[in-house]
Short mmCIF file of C-alpha atoms in Angstrom, two decimals:
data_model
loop_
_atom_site.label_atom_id
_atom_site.label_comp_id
_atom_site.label_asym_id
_atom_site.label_seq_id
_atom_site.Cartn_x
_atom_site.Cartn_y
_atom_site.Cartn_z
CA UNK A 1 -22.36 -44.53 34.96
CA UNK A 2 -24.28 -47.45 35.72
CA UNK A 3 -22.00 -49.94 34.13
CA UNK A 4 -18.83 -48.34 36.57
CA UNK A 5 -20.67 -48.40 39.22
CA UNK A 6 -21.60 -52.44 38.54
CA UNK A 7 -17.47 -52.89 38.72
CA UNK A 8 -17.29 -51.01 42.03
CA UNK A 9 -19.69 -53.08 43.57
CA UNK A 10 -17.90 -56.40 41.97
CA UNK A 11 -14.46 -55.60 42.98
CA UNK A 12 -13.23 -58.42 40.93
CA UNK A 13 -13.43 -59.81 38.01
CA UNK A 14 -12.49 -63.47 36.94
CA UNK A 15 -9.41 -65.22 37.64
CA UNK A 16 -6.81 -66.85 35.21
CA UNK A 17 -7.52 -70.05 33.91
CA UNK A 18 -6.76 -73.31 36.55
CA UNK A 19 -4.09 -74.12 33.94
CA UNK A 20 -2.23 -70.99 34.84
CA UNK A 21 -2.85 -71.71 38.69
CA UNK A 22 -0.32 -74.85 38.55
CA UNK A 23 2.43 -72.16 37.56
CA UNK A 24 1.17 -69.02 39.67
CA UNK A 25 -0.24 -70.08 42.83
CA UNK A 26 -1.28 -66.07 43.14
CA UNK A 27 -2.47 -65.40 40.07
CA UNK A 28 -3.15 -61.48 39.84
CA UNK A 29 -6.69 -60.58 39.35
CA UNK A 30 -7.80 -59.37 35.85
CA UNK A 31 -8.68 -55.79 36.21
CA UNK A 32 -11.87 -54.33 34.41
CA UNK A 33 -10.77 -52.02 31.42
CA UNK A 34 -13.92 -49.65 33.27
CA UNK A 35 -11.46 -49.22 36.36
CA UNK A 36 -8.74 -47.97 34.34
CA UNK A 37 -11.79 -45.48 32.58
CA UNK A 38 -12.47 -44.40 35.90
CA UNK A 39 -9.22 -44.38 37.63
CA UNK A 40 -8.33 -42.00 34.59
CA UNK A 41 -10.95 -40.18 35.06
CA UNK A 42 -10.58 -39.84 38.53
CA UNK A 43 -7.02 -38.45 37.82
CA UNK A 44 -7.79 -35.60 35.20
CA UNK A 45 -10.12 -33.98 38.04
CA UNK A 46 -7.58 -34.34 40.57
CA UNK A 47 -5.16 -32.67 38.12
CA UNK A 48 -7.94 -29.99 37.72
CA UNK A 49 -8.14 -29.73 41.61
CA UNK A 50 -4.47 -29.28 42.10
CA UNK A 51 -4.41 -25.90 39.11
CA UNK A 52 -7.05 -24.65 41.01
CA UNK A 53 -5.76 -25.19 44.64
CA UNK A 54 -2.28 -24.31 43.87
CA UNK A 55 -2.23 -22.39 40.73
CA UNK A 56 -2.15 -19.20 42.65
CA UNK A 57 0.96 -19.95 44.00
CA UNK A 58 2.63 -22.38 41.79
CA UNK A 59 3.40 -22.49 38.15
CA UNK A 60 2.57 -25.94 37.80
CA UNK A 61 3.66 -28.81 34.85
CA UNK A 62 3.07 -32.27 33.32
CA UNK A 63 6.02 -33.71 32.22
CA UNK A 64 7.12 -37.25 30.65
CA UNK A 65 10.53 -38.16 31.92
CA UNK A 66 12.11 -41.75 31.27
CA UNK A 67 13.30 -44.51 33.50
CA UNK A 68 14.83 -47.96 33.34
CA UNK A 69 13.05 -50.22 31.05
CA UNK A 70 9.92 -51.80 31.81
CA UNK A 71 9.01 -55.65 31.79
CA UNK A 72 8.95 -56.96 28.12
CA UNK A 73 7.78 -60.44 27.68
CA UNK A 74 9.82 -60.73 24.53
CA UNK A 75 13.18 -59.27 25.07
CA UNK A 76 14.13 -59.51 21.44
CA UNK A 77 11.38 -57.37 19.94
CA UNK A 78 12.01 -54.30 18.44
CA UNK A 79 11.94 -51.91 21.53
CA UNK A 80 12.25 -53.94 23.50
CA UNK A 81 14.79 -51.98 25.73
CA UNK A 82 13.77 -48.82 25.53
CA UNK A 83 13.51 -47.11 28.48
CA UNK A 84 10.33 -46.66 30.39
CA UNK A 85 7.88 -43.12 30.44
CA UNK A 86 6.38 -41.81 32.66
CA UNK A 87 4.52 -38.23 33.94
CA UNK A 88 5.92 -36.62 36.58
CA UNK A 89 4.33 -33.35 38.12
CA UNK A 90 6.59 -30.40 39.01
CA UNK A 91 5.46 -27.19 41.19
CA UNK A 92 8.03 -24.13 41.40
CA UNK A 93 6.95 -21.24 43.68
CA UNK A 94 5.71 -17.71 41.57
CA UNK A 95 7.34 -15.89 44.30
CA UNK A 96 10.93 -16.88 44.43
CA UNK A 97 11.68 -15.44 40.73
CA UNK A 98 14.41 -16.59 38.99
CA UNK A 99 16.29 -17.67 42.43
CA UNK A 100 17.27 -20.91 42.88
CA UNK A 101 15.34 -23.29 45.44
CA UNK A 102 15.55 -26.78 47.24
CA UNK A 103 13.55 -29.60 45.25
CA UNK A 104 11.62 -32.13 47.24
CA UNK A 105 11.07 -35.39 45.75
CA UNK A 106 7.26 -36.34 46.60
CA UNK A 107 6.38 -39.89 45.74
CA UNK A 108 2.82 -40.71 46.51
CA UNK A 109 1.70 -43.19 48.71
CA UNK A 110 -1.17 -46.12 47.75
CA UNK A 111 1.33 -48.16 45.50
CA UNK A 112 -1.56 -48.64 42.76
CA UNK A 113 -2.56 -45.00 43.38
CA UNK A 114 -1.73 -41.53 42.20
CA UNK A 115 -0.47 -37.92 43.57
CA UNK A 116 -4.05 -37.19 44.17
CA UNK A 117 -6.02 -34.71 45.97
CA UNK A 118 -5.34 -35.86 49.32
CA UNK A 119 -1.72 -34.67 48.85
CA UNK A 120 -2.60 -30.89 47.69
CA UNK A 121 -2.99 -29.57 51.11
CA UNK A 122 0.65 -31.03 52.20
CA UNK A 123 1.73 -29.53 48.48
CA UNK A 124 0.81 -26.42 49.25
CA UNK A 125 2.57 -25.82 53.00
CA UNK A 126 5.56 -27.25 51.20
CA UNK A 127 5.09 -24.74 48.04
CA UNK A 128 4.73 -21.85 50.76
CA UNK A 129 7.97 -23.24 52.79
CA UNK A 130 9.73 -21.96 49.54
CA UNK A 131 10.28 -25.64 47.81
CA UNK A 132 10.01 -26.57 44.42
CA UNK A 133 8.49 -29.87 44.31
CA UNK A 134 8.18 -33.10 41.84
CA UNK A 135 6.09 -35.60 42.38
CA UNK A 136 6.57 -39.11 39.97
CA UNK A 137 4.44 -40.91 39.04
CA UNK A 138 6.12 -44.23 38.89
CA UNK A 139 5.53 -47.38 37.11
CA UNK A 140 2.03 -48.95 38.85
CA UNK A 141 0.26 -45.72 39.55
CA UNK A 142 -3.51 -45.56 38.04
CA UNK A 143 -4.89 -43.31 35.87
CA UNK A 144 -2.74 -44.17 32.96
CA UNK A 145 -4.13 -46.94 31.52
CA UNK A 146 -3.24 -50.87 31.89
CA UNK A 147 0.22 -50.44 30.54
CA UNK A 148 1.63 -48.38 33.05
CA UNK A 149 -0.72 -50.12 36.16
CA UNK A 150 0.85 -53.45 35.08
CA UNK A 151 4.08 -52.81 35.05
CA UNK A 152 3.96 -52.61 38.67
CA UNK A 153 7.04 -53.29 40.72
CA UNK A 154 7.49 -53.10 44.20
CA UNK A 155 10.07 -52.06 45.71
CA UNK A 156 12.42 -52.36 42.16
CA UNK A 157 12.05 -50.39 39.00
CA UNK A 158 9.64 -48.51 40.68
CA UNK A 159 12.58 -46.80 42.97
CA UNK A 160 14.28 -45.60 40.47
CA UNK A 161 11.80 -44.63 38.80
CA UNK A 162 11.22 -42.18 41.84
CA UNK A 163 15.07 -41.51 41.46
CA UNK A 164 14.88 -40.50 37.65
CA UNK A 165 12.24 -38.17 38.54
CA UNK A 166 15.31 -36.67 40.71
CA UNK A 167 17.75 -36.47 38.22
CA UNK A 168 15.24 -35.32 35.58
CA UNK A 169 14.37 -32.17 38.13
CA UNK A 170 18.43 -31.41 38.99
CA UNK A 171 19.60 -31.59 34.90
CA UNK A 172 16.15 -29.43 33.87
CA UNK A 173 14.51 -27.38 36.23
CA UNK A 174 16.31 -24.01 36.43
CA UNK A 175 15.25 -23.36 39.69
CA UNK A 176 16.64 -26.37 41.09
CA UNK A 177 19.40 -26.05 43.58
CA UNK A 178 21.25 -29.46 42.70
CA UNK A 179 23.42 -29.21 46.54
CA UNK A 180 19.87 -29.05 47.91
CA UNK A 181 17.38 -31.95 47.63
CA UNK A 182 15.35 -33.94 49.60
CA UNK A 183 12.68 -36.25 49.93
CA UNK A 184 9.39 -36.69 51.25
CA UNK A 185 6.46 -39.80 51.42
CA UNK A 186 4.03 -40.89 53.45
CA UNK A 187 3.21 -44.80 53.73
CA UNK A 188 4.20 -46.28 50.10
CA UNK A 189 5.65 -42.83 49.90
CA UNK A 190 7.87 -43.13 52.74
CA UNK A 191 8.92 -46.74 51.57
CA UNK A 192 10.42 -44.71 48.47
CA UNK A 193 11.88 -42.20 50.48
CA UNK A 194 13.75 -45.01 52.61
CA UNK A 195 14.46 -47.14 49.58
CA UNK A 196 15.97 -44.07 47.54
CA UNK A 197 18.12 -42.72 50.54
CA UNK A 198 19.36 -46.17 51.21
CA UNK A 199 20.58 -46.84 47.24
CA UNK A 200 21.16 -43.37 46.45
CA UNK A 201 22.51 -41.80 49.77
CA UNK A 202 24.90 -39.03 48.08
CA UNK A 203 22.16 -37.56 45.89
CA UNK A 204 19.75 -36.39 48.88
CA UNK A 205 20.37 -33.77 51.72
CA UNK A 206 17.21 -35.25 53.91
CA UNK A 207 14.65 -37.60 53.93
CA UNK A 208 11.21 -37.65 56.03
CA UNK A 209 9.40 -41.12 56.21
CA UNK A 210 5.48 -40.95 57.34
CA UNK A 211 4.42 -44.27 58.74
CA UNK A 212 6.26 -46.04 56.03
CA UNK A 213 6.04 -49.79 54.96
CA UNK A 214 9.91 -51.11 56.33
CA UNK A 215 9.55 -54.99 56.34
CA UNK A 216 7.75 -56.89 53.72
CA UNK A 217 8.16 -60.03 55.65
CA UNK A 218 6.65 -58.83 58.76
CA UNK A 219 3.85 -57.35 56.87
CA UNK A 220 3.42 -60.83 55.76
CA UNK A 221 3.04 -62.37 59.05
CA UNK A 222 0.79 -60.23 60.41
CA UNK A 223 -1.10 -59.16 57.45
CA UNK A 224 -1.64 -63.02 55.92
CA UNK A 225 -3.50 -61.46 53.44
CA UNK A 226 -0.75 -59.57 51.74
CA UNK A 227 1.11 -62.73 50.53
CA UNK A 228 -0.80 -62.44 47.47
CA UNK A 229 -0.90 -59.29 46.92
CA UNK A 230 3.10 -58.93 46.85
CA UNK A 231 3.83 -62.29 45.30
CA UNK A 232 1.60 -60.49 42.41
CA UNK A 233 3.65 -57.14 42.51
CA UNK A 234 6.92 -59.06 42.73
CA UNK A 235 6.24 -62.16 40.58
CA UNK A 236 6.90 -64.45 42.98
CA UNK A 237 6.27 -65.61 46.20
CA UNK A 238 8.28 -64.84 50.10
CA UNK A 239 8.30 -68.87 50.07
CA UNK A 240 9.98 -68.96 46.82
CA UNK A 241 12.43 -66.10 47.52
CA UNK A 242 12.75 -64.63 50.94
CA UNK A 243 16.06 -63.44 50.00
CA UNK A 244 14.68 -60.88 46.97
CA UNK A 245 11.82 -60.07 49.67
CA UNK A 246 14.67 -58.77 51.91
CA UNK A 247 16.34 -56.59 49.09
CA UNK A 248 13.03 -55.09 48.61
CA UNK A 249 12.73 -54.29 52.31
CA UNK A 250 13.97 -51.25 54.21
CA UNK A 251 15.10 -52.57 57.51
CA UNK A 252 17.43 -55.20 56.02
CA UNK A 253 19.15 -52.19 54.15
CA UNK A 254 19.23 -49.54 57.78
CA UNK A 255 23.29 -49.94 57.33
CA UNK A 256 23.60 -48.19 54.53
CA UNK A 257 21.63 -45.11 56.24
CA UNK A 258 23.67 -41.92 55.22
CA UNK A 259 21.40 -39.27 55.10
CA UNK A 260 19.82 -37.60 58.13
CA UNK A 261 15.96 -39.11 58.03
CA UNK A 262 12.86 -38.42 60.66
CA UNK A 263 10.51 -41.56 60.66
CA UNK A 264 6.98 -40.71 62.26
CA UNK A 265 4.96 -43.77 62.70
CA UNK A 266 1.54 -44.20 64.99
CA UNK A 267 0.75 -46.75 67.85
CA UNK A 268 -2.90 -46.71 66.44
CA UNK A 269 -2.16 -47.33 62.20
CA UNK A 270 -3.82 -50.07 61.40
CA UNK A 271 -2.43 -49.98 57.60
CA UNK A 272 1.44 -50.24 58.62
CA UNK A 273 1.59 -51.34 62.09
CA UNK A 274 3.93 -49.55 64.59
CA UNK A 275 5.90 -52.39 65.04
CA UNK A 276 7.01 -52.82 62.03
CA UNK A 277 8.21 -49.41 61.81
CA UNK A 278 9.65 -50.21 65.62
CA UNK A 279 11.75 -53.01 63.53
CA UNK A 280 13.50 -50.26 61.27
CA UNK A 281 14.11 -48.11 64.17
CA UNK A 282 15.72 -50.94 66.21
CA UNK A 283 17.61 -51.79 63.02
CA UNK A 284 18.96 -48.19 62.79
CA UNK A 285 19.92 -48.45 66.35
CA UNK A 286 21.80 -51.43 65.85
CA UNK A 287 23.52 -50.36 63.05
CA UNK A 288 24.92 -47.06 65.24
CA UNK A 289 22.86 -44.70 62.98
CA UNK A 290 22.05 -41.08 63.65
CA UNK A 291 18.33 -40.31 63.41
CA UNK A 292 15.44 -38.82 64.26
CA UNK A 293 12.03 -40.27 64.98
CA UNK A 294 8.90 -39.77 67.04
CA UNK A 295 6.29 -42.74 68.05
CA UNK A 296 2.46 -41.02 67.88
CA UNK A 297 0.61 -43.14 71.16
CA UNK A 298 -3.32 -43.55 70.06
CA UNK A 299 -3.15 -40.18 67.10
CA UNK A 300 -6.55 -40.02 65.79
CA UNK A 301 -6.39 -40.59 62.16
CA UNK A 302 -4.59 -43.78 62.54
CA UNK A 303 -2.14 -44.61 59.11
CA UNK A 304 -2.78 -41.03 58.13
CA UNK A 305 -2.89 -39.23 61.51
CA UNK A 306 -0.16 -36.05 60.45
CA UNK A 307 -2.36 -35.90 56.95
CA UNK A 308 -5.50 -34.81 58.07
CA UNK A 309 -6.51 -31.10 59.03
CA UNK A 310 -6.05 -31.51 62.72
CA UNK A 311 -4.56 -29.39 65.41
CA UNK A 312 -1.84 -32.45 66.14
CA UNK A 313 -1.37 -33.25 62.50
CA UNK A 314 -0.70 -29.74 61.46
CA UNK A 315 1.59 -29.27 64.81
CA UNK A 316 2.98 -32.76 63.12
CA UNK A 317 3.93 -31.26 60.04
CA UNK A 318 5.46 -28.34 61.35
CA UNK A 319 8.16 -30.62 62.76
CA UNK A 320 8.58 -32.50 59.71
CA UNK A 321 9.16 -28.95 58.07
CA UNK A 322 11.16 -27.62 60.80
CA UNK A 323 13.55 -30.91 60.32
CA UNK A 324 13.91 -30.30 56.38
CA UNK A 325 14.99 -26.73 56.86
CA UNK A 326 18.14 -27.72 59.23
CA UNK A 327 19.33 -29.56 55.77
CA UNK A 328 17.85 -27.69 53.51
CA UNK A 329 17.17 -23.70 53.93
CA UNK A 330 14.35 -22.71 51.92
CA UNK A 331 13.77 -19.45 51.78
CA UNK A 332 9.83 -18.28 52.47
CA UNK A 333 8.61 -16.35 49.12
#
C-alpha cells in the first residue's frame, strides 16, 4: 500500500516530452499504471457494496454491450473498426415478476469516474419506485484499466455510448417496457441526459438533469483552469475549434428540446455554477420550449445538494420522482 499511497500524494506524474509540447500545447498527463490498480480496485468493492445494498431488492448484472468504435491510431489495422465494449450494470426489481417495467438510463457523473457507491442510495429509491435501471459505463470511466480511461471523449462517442446502453436494455431485457424510458444524471450525468435527449429525442419519454454541465465555453471562462483539461478530453483546444466546442455543448443544442426535462441546479455549486445552468434555461426559453426547472438559493451540499441524506435533498428527490411518473407510470412492487 505504501507505493499507492506515494501516487496519491504525487498526483502527477511526468509530462510528455517538450518535443511533443510544440504539437499539443495541453499535453495530457501520463497517468500512473498504480491509479488504474487502485481505481480498479476501488470499483470491485463498490460492485460488492451495490450486491449487498441492493441485492435484496434487485436481481442485479454485469454486462458487456458494444458501441461505436473507439479511437484507433492506425485505422488500417486489423480491427481496427470494430466496435467499442463496454460494462454496463442493469438492476430489475424482484418484486414486479415477469411484468414489464419503465427502464431508466443512469449515466454516472465524474466524467473519469464510475457508477460508484455514492449512487446506490439514489439506485435504490429508484429500484423501489418500480424501475428497472442501467447504468453505462461509457468510454473514460475508471476502473477498467488504461484502455478504456483513454479513450475518453467528451461530449462524443461517449453519448452514444450512454445511448447503446439504451438500445442494448430495450432489444434484451425482458422486463423492459420499450414505450417507456427515461433518463436520469446528475452533473456529468445530467450532461448525458441533455446530450442524449437532444440527439435522440424520440427514443426517451423524460429526462431529469441534476446540476448538469450545459456550456463548455462558459465553463472555460470562468473555470480558466478547465482549458486543459477539455482540450485533453477533446483533442484540441476552444481556440482551435470553438465551433466543435459548441456541438459538444448543451445550450447551443436547447432547439432541438423534445422531450419533457426538469433541470435542478443550485445558487451555491461551486463545481457547475448556476449560471451556467441559468444559460440553458434562458436558451430553452428562447427557443419557446416547455420545461420544468427549479433554482436551489444557498442548498447545503452545494454541486451535490439533492444527493446527500438530507431532509431538502430527499424532499428534492421526491420531486424529481414525482416528475418521472407523469411520463412514465411505474408501478410500486
Amino acid at each position: 500500500m505504501l507505493r499507492v499511497s506515494n501516487w496519491m500524494a504525487s498526483a502527477m506524474l511526468a509530462l510528455m516530452p517538450l518535443a511533443a509540447l510544440a504539437k499539443n500545447p495541453y499535453p495530457a498527463p501520463q497517468v500512473s499504471e498504480y491509479k488504474h490498480d487502485f481505481d480498479g480496485l476501488k470499483r470491485k468493492l463498490d460492485t460488492l457494496l451495490m450486491y449487498q445494498r441492493l441485492g435484496d431488492i434487485a436481481t442485479i448484472n454485469e454486462v458487456n454491450i458494444t458501441s461505436v468504435p473507439p479511437r484507433n491510431d492506425n485505422p488500417t489495422a486489423l480491427g481496427a473498426g470494430n466496435p467499442m465494449v463496454m460494462l454496463a450494470y442493469t438492476f430489475v426489481p424482484k418484486k414486479i415478476g415477469s411484468r414489464k417495467a419503465p427502464l431508466l438510463v443512469f449515466p454516472h457523473g465524474g466524467v473519469h469516474s464510475n457508477f460508484s457507491g455514492v449512487l446506490i442510495p439514489i439506485a435504490r429509491e429508484l429500484l423501489e419506485e418500480g424501475y428497472v435501471l442501467i447504468a453505462p459505463e461509457y468510454r473514460g470511466s475508471s476502473g477498467y484499466g488504461k484502455g478504456l480511461y483513454d479513450q475518453i471523449d467528451y461530449g462524443g462517442a461517449e453519448i452514444d455510448d450512454t445511448h447503446a446502453a439504451r438500445d442494448w436494455a430495450v432489444e434484451n431485457m425482458d422486463n423492459v417496457d420499450a414505450a417507456r424510458v427515461g433518463i436520469i444524471g446528475w452533473s456529468h450525468g445530467g450532461f448525458h441526459s441533455l446530450m442524449n435527449i437532444f440527439r435522440w429525442p424520440k427514443d426517451y419519454k423524460v429526462a431529469y438533469a441534476g446540476v448538469p454541465v450545459s456550456d463548455l465555453i462558459q465553463r472555460i471562462a470562468y473555470q480558466p483552469s478547465y482549458a486543459e483539461i477539455f482540450s485533453n478530453f477533446i483533442g484540441k483546444s476552444v481556440y482551435e475549434d470553438p465551433e466543435e466546442y459548441r456541438r459538444r455543448s448543451p445550450v447551443y443544442h436547447a432547439d432541438k428540446l423534445q422531450t419533457p426535462l426538469l433541470i435542478h441546479t443550485n445558487t451555491s455549486d461551486g463545481d457547475v455554477h448556476v449560471m451556467e445552468v441559468e444559460q440553458l434555461i434562458k436558451a430553452l426559453q428562447a427557443a419557446n420550449k416547455k420545461f420544468e426547472y427549479k433554482i436551489y438559493q444557498d442548498a447545503p451540499g452545494g454541486h451535490g445538494f439533492n444527493m446527500i441524506d438530507t431532509r431538502l435533498a430527499r424532499e428534492s428527490r421526491r420531486e424529481v420522482y414525482a416528475f418521472l411518473a407523469r411520463y412514465l407510470k411505474p408501478e410500486r412492487p
